[in-house]
Amino acid sequence: MPSPYDQQIEDLLDQYRRQRDEAAETRRRINETTATVTAPRQTVRITVGAQGEVTAVEFPTGAYRRMAPKELADVLLTTVRQARSDALESVTGLLADRLPPGVTVPDLLQGRVDPAAVLPEDPAMPDSVRDYVDHGFQGETDE
């Protein structure tokens, strides 16, 4: 005989499945995130992924040929930093409303927050359902 809590448990499982699907979709969107920045005078164009890894370096014009090595290196580094910042901003936009209060995307991505510490040990559920899960149905049956 089904317990009176079966529907609540099914609802909780459905909620969990939805959250899991949303997390997978968010992860997919993060993995697809890129940022491309072009330096002044179009000396260099840098593309980075969500984690800040450089995925492309392009020289759209010949302007880099007229630059001293130090000047070109400075432009490259500045452009990489800006692209990384833009990528982080994009990822932050994807995650901002999904993180608990006090947790920022940079802290999470840079390992300053333990994801296990952010999530509760046990999933949230009504006390009656928790008691049922822990101890089984204790009520009367029609047997």
PDB file of N, CA and C in Angstrom, residues 40-135:
ATOM      1  N   PRO A  40      44.068  47.618 -29.203  1.00  0.00           N
ATOM      2  CA  PRO A  40      44.043  48.850 -29.998  1.00  0.00           C
ATOM      3  C   PRO A  40      44.925  48.703 -31.250  1.00  0.00           C
ATOM      4  N   ARG A  41      44.546  49.417 -32.280  1.00  0.00           N
ATOM      5  CA  ARG A  41      45.232  49.374 -33.583  1.00  0.00           C
ATOM      6  C   ARG A  41      45.192  47.973 -34.198  1.00  0.00           C
ATOM      7  N   GLN A  42      44.363  47.095 -33.642  1.00  0.00           N
ATOM      8  CA  GLN A  42      44.190  45.724 -34.134  1.00  0.00           C
ATOM      9  C   GLN A  42      45.528  44.992 -34.266  1.00  0.00           C
ATOM     10  N   THR A  43      46.381  45.193 -33.278  1.00  0.00           N
ATOM     11  CA  THR A  43      47.671  44.511 -33.312  1.00  0.00           C
ATOM     12  C   THR A  43      47.537  43.030 -33.023  1.00  0.00           C
ATOM     13  N   VAL A  44      46.585  42.671 -32.162  1.00  0.00           N
ATOM     14  CA  VAL A  44      46.397  41.265 -31.810  1.00  0.00           C
ATOM     15  C   VAL A  44      44.940  41.050 -31.384  1.00  0.00           C
ATOM     16  N   ARG A  45      44.441  39.853 -31.645  1.00  0.00           N
ATOM     17  CA  ARG A  45      43.105  39.452 -31.210  1.00  0.00           C
ATOM     18  C   ARG A  45      43.299  38.146 -30.425  1.00  0.00           C
ATOM     19  N   ILE A  46      42.795  38.128 -29.186  1.00  0.00           N
ATOM     20  CA  ILE A  46      42.945  36.977 -28.294  1.00  0.00           C
ATOM     21  C   ILE A  46      41.571  36.422 -27.961  1.00  0.00           C
ATOM     22  N   THR A  47      41.444  35.105 -28.024  1.00  0.00           N
ATOM     23  CA  THR A  47      40.220  34.419 -27.613  1.00  0.00           C
ATOM     24  C   THR A  47      40.585  33.474 -26.473  1.00  0.00           C
ATOM     25  N   VAL A  48      39.766  33.515 -25.424  1.00  0.00           N
ATOM     26  CA  VAL A  48      39.962  32.616 -24.282  1.00  0.00           C
ATOM     27  C   VAL A  48      38.666  31.875 -23.990  1.00  0.00           C
ATOM     28  N   GLY A  49      38.805  30.727 -23.323  1.00  0.00           N
ATOM     29  CA  GLY A  49      37.653  29.953 -22.880  1.00  0.00           C
ATOM     30  C   GLY A  49      37.217  30.378 -21.487  1.00  0.00           C
ATOM     31  N   ALA A  50      36.226  29.685 -20.963  1.00  0.00           N
ATOM     32  CA  ALA A  50      35.629  30.039 -19.679  1.00  0.00           C
ATOM     33  C   ALA A  50      36.623  30.008 -18.524  1.00  0.00           C
ATOM     34  N   GLN A  51      37.590  29.119 -18.579  1.00  0.00           N
ATOM     35  CA  GLN A  51      38.573  29.025 -17.506  1.00  0.00           C
ATOM     36  C   GLN A  51      39.772  29.938 -17.756  1.00  0.00           C
ATOM     37  N   GLY A  52      39.724  30.741 -18.803  1.00  0.00           N
ATOM     38  CA  GLY A  52      40.781  31.694 -19.089  1.00  0.00           C
ATOM     39  C   GLY A  52      41.891  31.163 -19.965  1.00  0.00           C
ATOM     40  N   GLU A  53      41.745  29.922 -20.452  1.00  0.00           N
ATOM     41  CA  GLU A  53      42.784  29.363 -21.316  1.00  0.00           C
ATOM     42  C   GLU A  53      42.727  30.043 -22.684  1.00  0.00           C
ATOM     43  N   VAL A  54      43.892  30.380 -23.191  1.00  0.00           N
ATOM     44  CA  VAL A  54      43.979  31.029 -24.499  1.00  0.00           C
ATOM     45  C   VAL A  54      43.701  29.978 -25.564  1.00  0.00           C
ATOM     46  N   THR A  55      42.698  30.234 -26.395  1.00  0.00           N
ATOM     47  CA  THR A  55      42.336  29.274 -27.445  1.00  0.00           C
ATOM     48  C   THR A  55      42.694  29.764 -28.841  1.00  0.00           C
ATOM     49  N   ALA A  56      42.964  31.076 -28.961  1.00  0.00           N
ATOM     50  CA  ALA A  56      43.359  31.601 -30.276  1.00  0.00           C
ATOM     51  C   ALA A  56      44.128  32.904 -30.105  1.00  0.00           C
ATOM     52  N   VAL A  57      45.148  33.060 -30.929  1.00  0.00           N
ATOM     53  CA  VAL A  57      45.917  34.306 -31.023  1.00  0.00           C
ATOM     54  C   VAL A  57      45.986  34.640 -32.503  1.00  0.00           C
ATOM     55  N   GLU A  58      45.479  35.822 -32.844  1.00  0.00           N
ATOM     56  CA  GLU A  58      45.464  36.234 -34.247  1.00  0.00           C
ATOM     57  C   GLU A  58      46.078  37.628 -34.367  1.00  0.00           C
ATOM     58  N   PHE A  59      46.657  37.885 -35.487  1.00  0.00           N
ATOM     59  CA  PHE A  59      47.205  39.199 -35.794  1.00  0.00           C
ATOM     60  C   PHE A  59      46.464  39.719 -37.017  1.00  0.00           C
ATOM     61  N   PRO A  60      45.358  40.449 -36.799  1.00  0.00           N
ATOM     62  CA  PRO A  60      44.500  40.863 -37.914  1.00  0.00           C
ATOM     63  C   PRO A  60      45.149  41.822 -38.901  1.00  0.00           C
ATOM     64  N   THR A  61      46.165  42.540 -38.464  1.00  0.00           N
ATOM     65  CA  THR A  61      46.869  43.452 -39.361  1.00  0.00           C
ATOM     66  C   THR A  61      48.371  43.224 -39.195  1.00  0.00           C
ATOM     67  N   GLY A  62      49.147  43.929 -39.941  1.00  0.00           N
ATOM     68  CA  GLY A  62      50.598  43.829 -39.824  1.00  0.00           C
ATOM     69  C   GLY A  62      51.173  44.787 -38.796  1.00  0.00           C
ATOM     70  N   ALA A  63      50.323  45.424 -38.005  1.00  0.00           N
ATOM     71  CA  ALA A  63      50.783  46.433 -37.044  1.00  0.00           C
ATOM     72  C   ALA A  63      51.801  45.869 -36.055  1.00  0.00           C
ATOM     73  N   TYR A  64      51.698  44.606 -35.735  1.00  0.00           N
ATOM     74  CA  TYR A  64      52.622  44.005 -34.767  1.00  0.00           C
ATOM     75  C   TYR A  64      54.068  44.027 -35.274  1.00  0.00           C
ATOM     76  N   ARG A  65      54.250  44.070 -36.575  1.00  0.00           N
ATOM     77  CA  ARG A  65      55.597  44.040 -37.161  1.00  0.00           C
ATOM     78  C   ARG A  65      56.398  45.308 -36.851  1.00  0.00           C
ATOM     79  N   ARG A  66      55.676  46.368 -36.595  1.00  0.00           N
ATOM     80  CA  ARG A  66      56.330  47.663 -36.328  1.00  0.00           C
ATOM     81  C   ARG A  66      56.538  47.893 -34.838  1.00  0.00           C
ATOM     82  N   MET A  67      56.219  46.888 -34.019  1.00  0.00           N
ATOM     83  CA  MET A  67      56.327  47.051 -32.565  1.00  0.00           C
ATOM     84  C   MET A  67      57.621  46.438 -32.043  1.00  0.00           C
ATOM     85  N   ALA A  68      58.168  47.093 -31.023  1.00  0.00           N
ATOM     86  CA  ALA A  68      59.320  46.517 -30.327  1.00  0.00           C
ATOM     87  C   ALA A  68      58.845  45.269 -29.577  1.00  0.00           C
ATOM     88  N   PRO A  69      59.713  44.295 -29.371  1.00  0.00           N
ATOM     89  CA  PRO A  69      59.301  43.062 -28.676  1.00  0.00           C
ATOM     90  C   PRO A  69      58.623  43.325 -27.329  1.00  0.00           C
ATOM     91  N   LYS A  70      59.153  44.226 -26.521  1.00  0.00           N
ATOM     92  CA  LYS A  70      58.556  44.516 -25.210  1.00  0.00           C
ATOM     93  C   LYS A  70      57.168  45.113 -25.380  1.00  0.00           C
ATOM     94  N   GLU A  71      57.020  46.006 -26.325  1.00  0.00           N
ATOM     95  CA  GLU A  71      55.709  46.623 -26.577  1.00  0.00           C
ATOM     96  C   GLU A  71      54.698  45.568 -27.009  1.00  0.00           C
ATOM     97  N   LEU A  72      55.093  44.675 -27.916  1.00  0.00           N
ATOM     98  CA  LEU A  72      54.204  43.602 -28.364  1.00  0.00           C
ATOM     99  C   LEU A  72      53.854  42.675 -27.201  1.00  0.00           C
ATOM    100  N   ALA A  73      54.834  42.327 -26.390  1.00  0.00           N
ATOM    101  CA  ALA A  73      54.576  41.467 -25.222  1.00  0.00           C
ATOM    102  C   ALA A  73      53.579  42.127 -24.281  1.00  0.00           C
ATOM    103  N   ASP A  74      53.737  43.424 -24.026  1.00  0.00           N
ATOM    104  CA  ASP A  74      52.807  44.145 -23.144  1.00  0.00           C
ATOM    105  C   ASP A  74      51.392  44.149 -23.714  1.00  0.00           C
ATOM    106  N   VAL A  75      51.274  44.378 -25.024  1.00  0.00           N
ATOM    107  CA  VAL A  75      49.951  44.368 -25.669  1.00  0.00           C
ATOM    108  C   VAL A  75      49.327  42.981 -25.571  1.00  0.00           C
ATOM    109  N   LEU A  76      50.121  41.942 -25.811  1.00  0.00           N
ATOM    110  CA  LEU A  76      49.615  40.567 -25.694  1.00  0.00           C
ATOM    111  C   LEU A  76      49.094  40.293 -24.284  1.00  0.00           C
ATOM    112  N   LEU A  77      49.899  40.625 -23.279  1.00  0.00           N
ATOM    113  CA  LEU A  77      49.488  40.353 -21.892  1.00  0.00           C
ATOM    114  C   LEU A  77      48.241  41.150 -21.506  1.00  0.00           C
ATOM    115  N   THR A  78      48.197  42.402 -21.886  1.00  0.00           N
ATOM    116  CA  THR A  78      47.027  43.236 -21.574  1.00  0.00           C
ATOM    117  C   THR A  78      45.773  42.684 -22.246  1.00  0.00           C
ATOM    118  N   THR A  79      45.907  42.256 -23.479  1.00  0.00           N
ATOM    119  CA  THR A  79      44.762  41.729 -24.221  1.00  0.00           C
ATOM    120  C   THR A  79      44.298  40.399 -23.636  1.00  0.00           C
ATOM    121  N   VAL A  80      45.231  39.543 -23.245  1.00  0.00           N
ATOM    122  CA  VAL A  80      44.867  38.269 -22.597  1.00  0.00           C
ATOM    123  C   VAL A  80      44.123  38.548 -21.290  1.00  0.00           C
ATOM    124  N   ARG A  81      44.632  39.477 -20.490  1.00  0.00           N
ATOM    125  CA  ARG A  81      43.965  39.810 -19.211  1.00  0.00           C
ATOM    126  C   ARG A  81      42.540  40.298 -19.448  1.00  0.00           C
ATOM    127  N   GLN A  82      42.361  41.154 -20.448  1.00  0.00           N
ATOM    128  CA  GLN A  82      41.018  41.674 -20.730  1.00  0.00           C
ATOM    129  C   GLN A  82      40.090  40.560 -21.213  1.00  0.00           C
ATOM    130  N   ALA A  83      40.592  39.682 -22.060  1.00  0.00           N
ATOM    131  CA  ALA A  83      39.763  38.567 -22.536  1.00  0.00           C
ATOM    132  C   ALA A  83      39.374  37.659 -21.381  1.00  0.00           C
ATOM    133  N   ARG A  84      40.314  37.386 -20.488  1.00  0.00           N
ATOM    134  CA  ARG A  84      40.004  36.558 -19.317  1.00  0.00           C
ATOM    135  C   ARG A  84      38.959  37.229 -18.442  1.00  0.00           C
ATOM    136  N   SER A  85      39.094  38.511 -18.238  1.00  0.00           N
ATOM    137  CA  SER A  85      38.124  39.255 -17.445  1.00  0.00           C
ATOM    138  C   SER A  85      36.738  39.197 -18.089  1.00  0.00           C
ATOM    139  N   ASP A  86      36.679  39.354 -19.400  1.00  0.00           N
ATOM    140  CA  ASP A  86      35.397  39.292 -20.114  1.00  0.00           C
ATOM    141  C   ASP A  86      34.775  37.895 -20.008  1.00  0.00           C
ATOM    142  N   ALA A  87      35.608  36.854 -20.120  1.00  0.00           N
ATOM    143  CA  ALA A  87      35.095  35.483 -20.002  1.00  0.00           C
ATOM    144  C   ALA A  87      34.550  35.244 -18.602  1.00  0.00           C
ATOM    145  N   LEU A  88      35.267  35.702 -17.595  1.00  0.00           N
ATOM    146  CA  LEU A  88      34.809  35.542 -16.210  1.00  0.00           C
ATOM    147  C   LEU A  88      33.491  36.273 -15.992  1.00  0.00           C
ATOM    148  N   GLU A  89      33.357  37.438 -16.585  1.00  0.00           N
ATOM    149  CA  GLU A  89      32.112  38.197 -16.482  1.00  0.00           C
ATOM    150  C   GLU A  89      30.952  37.421 -17.114  1.00  0.00           C
ATOM    151  N   SER A  90      31.208  36.776 -18.241  1.00  0.00           N
ATOM    152  CA  SER A  90      30.168  35.969 -18.897  1.00  0.00           C
ATOM    153  C   SER A  90      29.761  34.782 -18.026  1.00  0.00           C
ATOM    154  N   VAL A  91      30.738  34.102 -17.454  1.00  0.00           N
ATOM    155  CA  VAL A  91      30.443  32.960 -16.580  1.00  0.00           C
ATOM    156  C   VAL A  91      29.702  33.435 -15.343  1.00  0.00           C
ATOM    157  N   THR A  92      30.104  34.567 -14.807  1.00  0.00           N
ATOM    158  CA  THR A  92      29.418  35.121 -13.635  1.00  0.00           C
ATOM    159  C   THR A  92      27.948  35.368 -13.953  1.00  0.00           C
ATOM    160  N   GLY A  93      27.674  35.876 -15.149  1.00  0.00           N
ATOM    161  CA  GLY A  93      26.284  36.098 -15.555  1.00  0.00           C
ATOM    162  C   GLY A  93      25.477  34.812 -15.600  1.00  0.00           C
ATOM    163  N   LEU A  94      26.127  33.714 -15.983  1.00  0.00           N
ATOM    164  CA  LEU A  94      25.431  32.424 -16.044  1.00  0.00           C
ATOM    165  C   LEU A  94      25.145  31.859 -14.660  1.00  0.00           C
ATOM    166  N   LEU A  95      26.015  32.160 -13.695  1.00  0.00           N
ATOM    167  CA  LEU A  95      25.933  31.512 -12.386  1.00  0.00           C
ATOM    168  C   LEU A  95      25.413  32.391 -11.264  1.00  0.00           C
ATOM    169  N   ALA A  96      25.384  33.687 -11.456  1.00  0.00           N
ATOM    170  CA  ALA A  96      25.109  34.614 -10.365  1.00  0.00           C
ATOM    171  C   ALA A  96      23.869  34.263  -9.553  1.00  0.00           C
ATOM    172  N   ASP A  97      22.774  33.924 -10.209  1.00  0.00           N
ATOM    173  CA  ASP A  97      21.546  33.647  -9.473  1.00  0.00           C
ATOM    174  C   ASP A  97      21.461  32.201  -8.976  1.00  0.00           C
ATOM    175  N   ARG A  98      22.467  31.390  -9.229  1.00  0.00           N
ATOM    176  CA  ARG A  98      22.453  29.994  -8.815  1.00  0.00           C
ATOM    177  C   ARG A  98      23.348  29.725  -7.602  1.00  0.00           C
ATOM    178  N   LEU A  99      24.142  30.703  -7.206  1.00  0.00           N
ATOM    179  CA  LEU A  99      25.071  30.497  -6.101  1.00  0.00           C
ATOM    180  C   LEU A  99      24.471  30.955  -4.783  1.00  0.00           C
ATOM    181  N   PRO A 100      24.850  30.305  -3.698  1.00  0.00           N
ATOM    182  CA  PRO A 100      24.359  30.736  -2.381  1.00  0.00           C
ATOM    183  C   PRO A 100      24.909  32.114  -2.028  1.00  0.00           C
ATOM    184  N   PRO A 101      24.253  32.802  -1.115  1.00  0.00           N
ATOM    185  CA  PRO A 101      24.741  34.122  -0.691  1.00  0.00           C
ATOM    186  C   PRO A 101      26.176  34.024  -0.167  1.00  0.00           C
ATOM    187  N   GLY A 102      26.977  35.013  -0.530  1.00  0.00           N
ATOM    188  CA  GLY A 102      28.352  35.059  -0.052  1.00  0.00           C
ATOM    189  C   GLY A 102      29.344  34.290  -0.896  1.00  0.00           C
ATOM    190  N   VAL A 103      28.882  33.546  -1.901  1.00  0.00           N
ATOM    191  CA  VAL A 103      29.776  32.788  -2.769  1.00  0.00           C
ATOM    192  C   VAL A 103      29.832  33.501  -4.112  1.00  0.00           C
ATOM    193  N   THR A 104      31.047  33.811  -4.545  1.00  0.00           N
ATOM    194  CA  THR A 104      31.217  34.481  -5.823  1.00  0.00           C
ATOM    195  C   THR A 104      31.819  33.511  -6.830  1.00  0.00           C
ATOM    196  N   VAL A 105      31.596  33.789  -8.083  1.00  0.00           N
ATOM    197  CA  VAL A 105      32.142  32.947  -9.149  1.00  0.00           C
ATOM    198  C   VAL A 105      33.674  32.934  -9.111  1.00  0.00           C
ATOM    199  N   PRO A 106      34.326  34.098  -8.995  1.00  0.00           N
ATOM    200  CA  PRO A 106      35.793  34.049  -8.932  1.00  0.00           C
ATOM    201  C   PRO A 106      36.309  33.178  -7.776  1.00  0.00           C
ATOM    202  N   ASP A 107      35.696  33.299  -6.601  1.00  0.00           N
ATOM    203  CA  ASP A 107      36.120  32.468  -5.469  1.00  0.00           C
ATOM    204  C   ASP A 107      35.929  30.988  -5.774  1.00  0.00           C
ATOM    205  N   LEU A 108      34.817  30.650  -6.393  1.00  0.00           N
ATOM    206  CA  LEU A 108      34.534  29.256  -6.729  1.00  0.00           C
ATOM    207  C   LEU A 108      35.513  28.738  -7.770  1.00  0.00           C
ATOM    208  N   LEU A 109      35.746  29.520  -8.829  1.00  0.00           N
ATOM    209  CA  LEU A 109      36.628  29.089  -9.908  1.00  0.00           C
ATOM    210  C   LEU A 109      38.093  29.037  -9.478  1.00  0.00           C
ATOM    211  N   GLN A 110      38.460  29.881  -8.541  1.00  0.00           N
ATOM    212  CA  GLN A 110      39.855  29.925  -8.112  1.00  0.00           C
ATOM    213  C   GLN A 110      40.114  29.032  -6.900  1.00  0.00           C
ATOM    214  N   GLY A 111      39.137  28.193  -6.548  1.00  0.00           N
ATOM    215  CA  GLY A 111      39.346  27.212  -5.493  1.00  0.00           C
ATOM    216  C   GLY A 111      39.317  27.764  -4.092  1.00  0.00           C
ATOM    217  N   ARG A 112      38.804  28.972  -3.900  1.00  0.00           N
ATOM    218  CA  ARG A 112      38.736  29.548  -2.555  1.00  0.00           C
ATOM    219  C   ARG A 112      37.469  29.134  -1.811  1.00  0.00           C
ATOM    220  N   VAL A 113      36.589  28.415  -2.500  1.00  0.00           N
ATOM    221  CA  VAL A 113      35.352  27.916  -1.890  1.00  0.00           C
ATOM    222  C   VAL A 113      35.268  26.419  -2.154  1.00  0.00           C
ATOM    223  N   ASP A 114      34.995  25.662  -1.120  1.00  0.00           N
ATOM    224  CA  ASP A 114      34.811  24.216  -1.268  1.00  0.00           C
ATOM    225  C   ASP A 114      33.351  23.975  -1.642  1.00  0.00           C
ATOM    226  N   PRO A 115      33.085  23.458  -2.860  1.00  0.00           N
ATOM    227  CA  PRO A 115      31.688  23.239  -3.265  1.00  0.00           C
ATOM    228  C   PRO A 115      30.932  22.335  -2.292  1.00  0.00           C
ATOM    229  N   ALA A 116      31.605  21.381  -1.680  1.00  0.00           N
ATOM    230  CA  ALA A 116      30.934  20.489  -0.724  1.00  0.00           C
ATOM    231  C   ALA A 116      30.465  21.255   0.507  1.00  0.00           C
ATOM    232  N   ALA A 117      31.177  22.309   0.878  1.00  0.00           N
ATOM    233  CA  ALA A 117      30.782  23.101   2.048  1.00  0.00           C
ATOM    234  C   ALA A 117      29.565  23.975   1.749  1.00  0.00           C
ATOM    235  N   VAL A 118      29.333  24.254   0.467  1.00  0.00           N
ATOM    236  CA  VAL A 118      28.213  25.106   0.068  1.00  0.00           C
ATOM    237  C   VAL A 118      26.908  24.318   0.045  1.00  0.00           C
ATOM    238  N   LEU A 119      26.988  23.058  -0.313  1.00  0.00           N
ATOM    239  CA  LEU A 119      25.786  22.229  -0.422  1.00  0.00           C
ATOM    240  C   LEU A 119      25.510  21.515   0.899  1.00  0.00           C
ATOM    241  N   PRO A 120      24.245  21.406   1.283  1.00  0.00           N
ATOM    242  CA  PRO A 120      23.936  20.719   2.537  1.00  0.00           C
ATOM    243  C   PRO A 120      24.247  19.229   2.443  1.00  0.00           C
ATOM    244  N   GLU A 121      24.577  18.640   3.577  1.00  0.00           N
ATOM    245  CA  GLU A 121      24.867  17.208   3.640  1.00  0.00           C
ATOM    246  C   GLU A 121      23.655  16.396   3.181  1.00  0.00           C
ATOM    247  N   ASP A 122      22.471  16.815   3.638  1.00  0.00           N
ATOM    248  CA  ASP A 122      21.229  16.132   3.271  1.00  0.00           C
ATOM    249  C   ASP A 122      20.353  17.075   2.468  1.00  0.00           C
ATOM    250  N   PRO A 123      19.609  16.557   1.505  1.00  0.00           N
ATOM    251  CA  PRO A 123      18.725  17.433   0.728  1.00  0.00           C
ATOM    252  C   PRO A 123      17.602  17.993   1.591  1.00  0.00           C
ATOM    253  N   ALA A 124      17.138  19.176   1.223  1.00  0.00           N
ATOM    254  CA  ALA A 124      16.025  19.803   1.943  1.00  0.00           C
ATOM    255  C   ALA A 124      14.745  19.024   1.685  1.00  0.00           C
ATOM    256  N   MET A 125      13.999  18.776   2.745  1.00  0.00           N
ATOM    257  CA  MET A 125      12.703  18.111   2.621  1.00  0.00           C
ATOM    258  C   MET A 125      11.894  18.370   3.886  1.00  0.00           C
ATOM    259  N   PRO A 126      10.572  18.285   3.795  1.00  0.00           N
ATOM    260  CA  PRO A 126       9.739  18.484   4.975  1.00  0.00           C
ATOM    261  C   PRO A 126      10.108  17.474   6.070  1.00  0.00           C
ATOM    262  N   ASP A 127       9.934  17.894   7.340  1.00  0.00           N
ATOM    263  CA  ASP A 127      10.266  17.013   8.474  1.00  0.00           C
ATOM    264  C   ASP A 127       9.528  15.683   8.398  1.00  0.00           C
ATOM    265  N   SER A 128       8.275  15.715   7.965  1.00  0.00           N
ATOM    266  CA  SER A 128       7.496  14.475   7.899  1.00  0.00           C
ATOM    267  C   SER A 128       8.103  13.497   6.893  1.00  0.00           C
ATOM    268  N   VAL A 129       8.577  14.018   5.771  1.00  0.00           N
ATOM    269  CA  VAL A 129       9.203  13.163   4.759  1.00  0.00           C
ATOM    270  C   VAL A 129      10.549  12.665   5.276  1.00  0.00           C
ATOM    271  N   ARG A 130      11.314  13.547   5.928  1.00  0.00           N
ATOM    272  CA  ARG A 130      12.601  13.147   6.502  1.00  0.00           C
ATOM    273  C   ARG A 130      12.401  11.997   7.494  1.00  0.00           C
ATOM    274  N   ASP A 131      11.380  12.107   8.348  1.00  0.00           N
ATOM    275  CA  ASP A 131      11.094  11.054   9.321  1.00  0.00           C
ATOM    276  C   ASP A 131      10.725   9.751   8.605  1.00  0.00           C
ATOM    277  N   TYR A 132       9.945   9.858   7.569  1.00  0.00           N
ATOM    278  CA  TYR A 132       9.562   8.669   6.798  1.00  0.00           C
ATOM    279  C   TYR A 132      10.783   8.019   6.146  1.00  0.00           C
ATOM    280  N   VAL A 133      11.653   8.852   5.554  1.00  0.00           N
ATOM    281  CA  VAL A 133      12.859   8.324   4.917  1.00  0.00           C
ATOM    282  C   VAL A 133      13.753   7.644   5.950  1.00  0.00           C
ATOM    283  N   ASP A 134      13.876   8.272   7.116  1.00  0.00           N
ATOM    284  CA  ASP A 134      14.757   7.728   8.156  1.00  0.00           C
ATOM    285  C   ASP A 134      14.190   6.498   8.857  1.00  0.00           C
ATOM    286  N   HIS A 135      12.875   6.464   9.054  1.00  0.00           N
ATOM    287  CA  HIS A 135      12.293   5.411   9.901  1.00  0.00           C
ATOM    288  C   HIS A 135      11.208   4.578   9.242  1.00  0.00           C
TER     289      HIS A 135
END
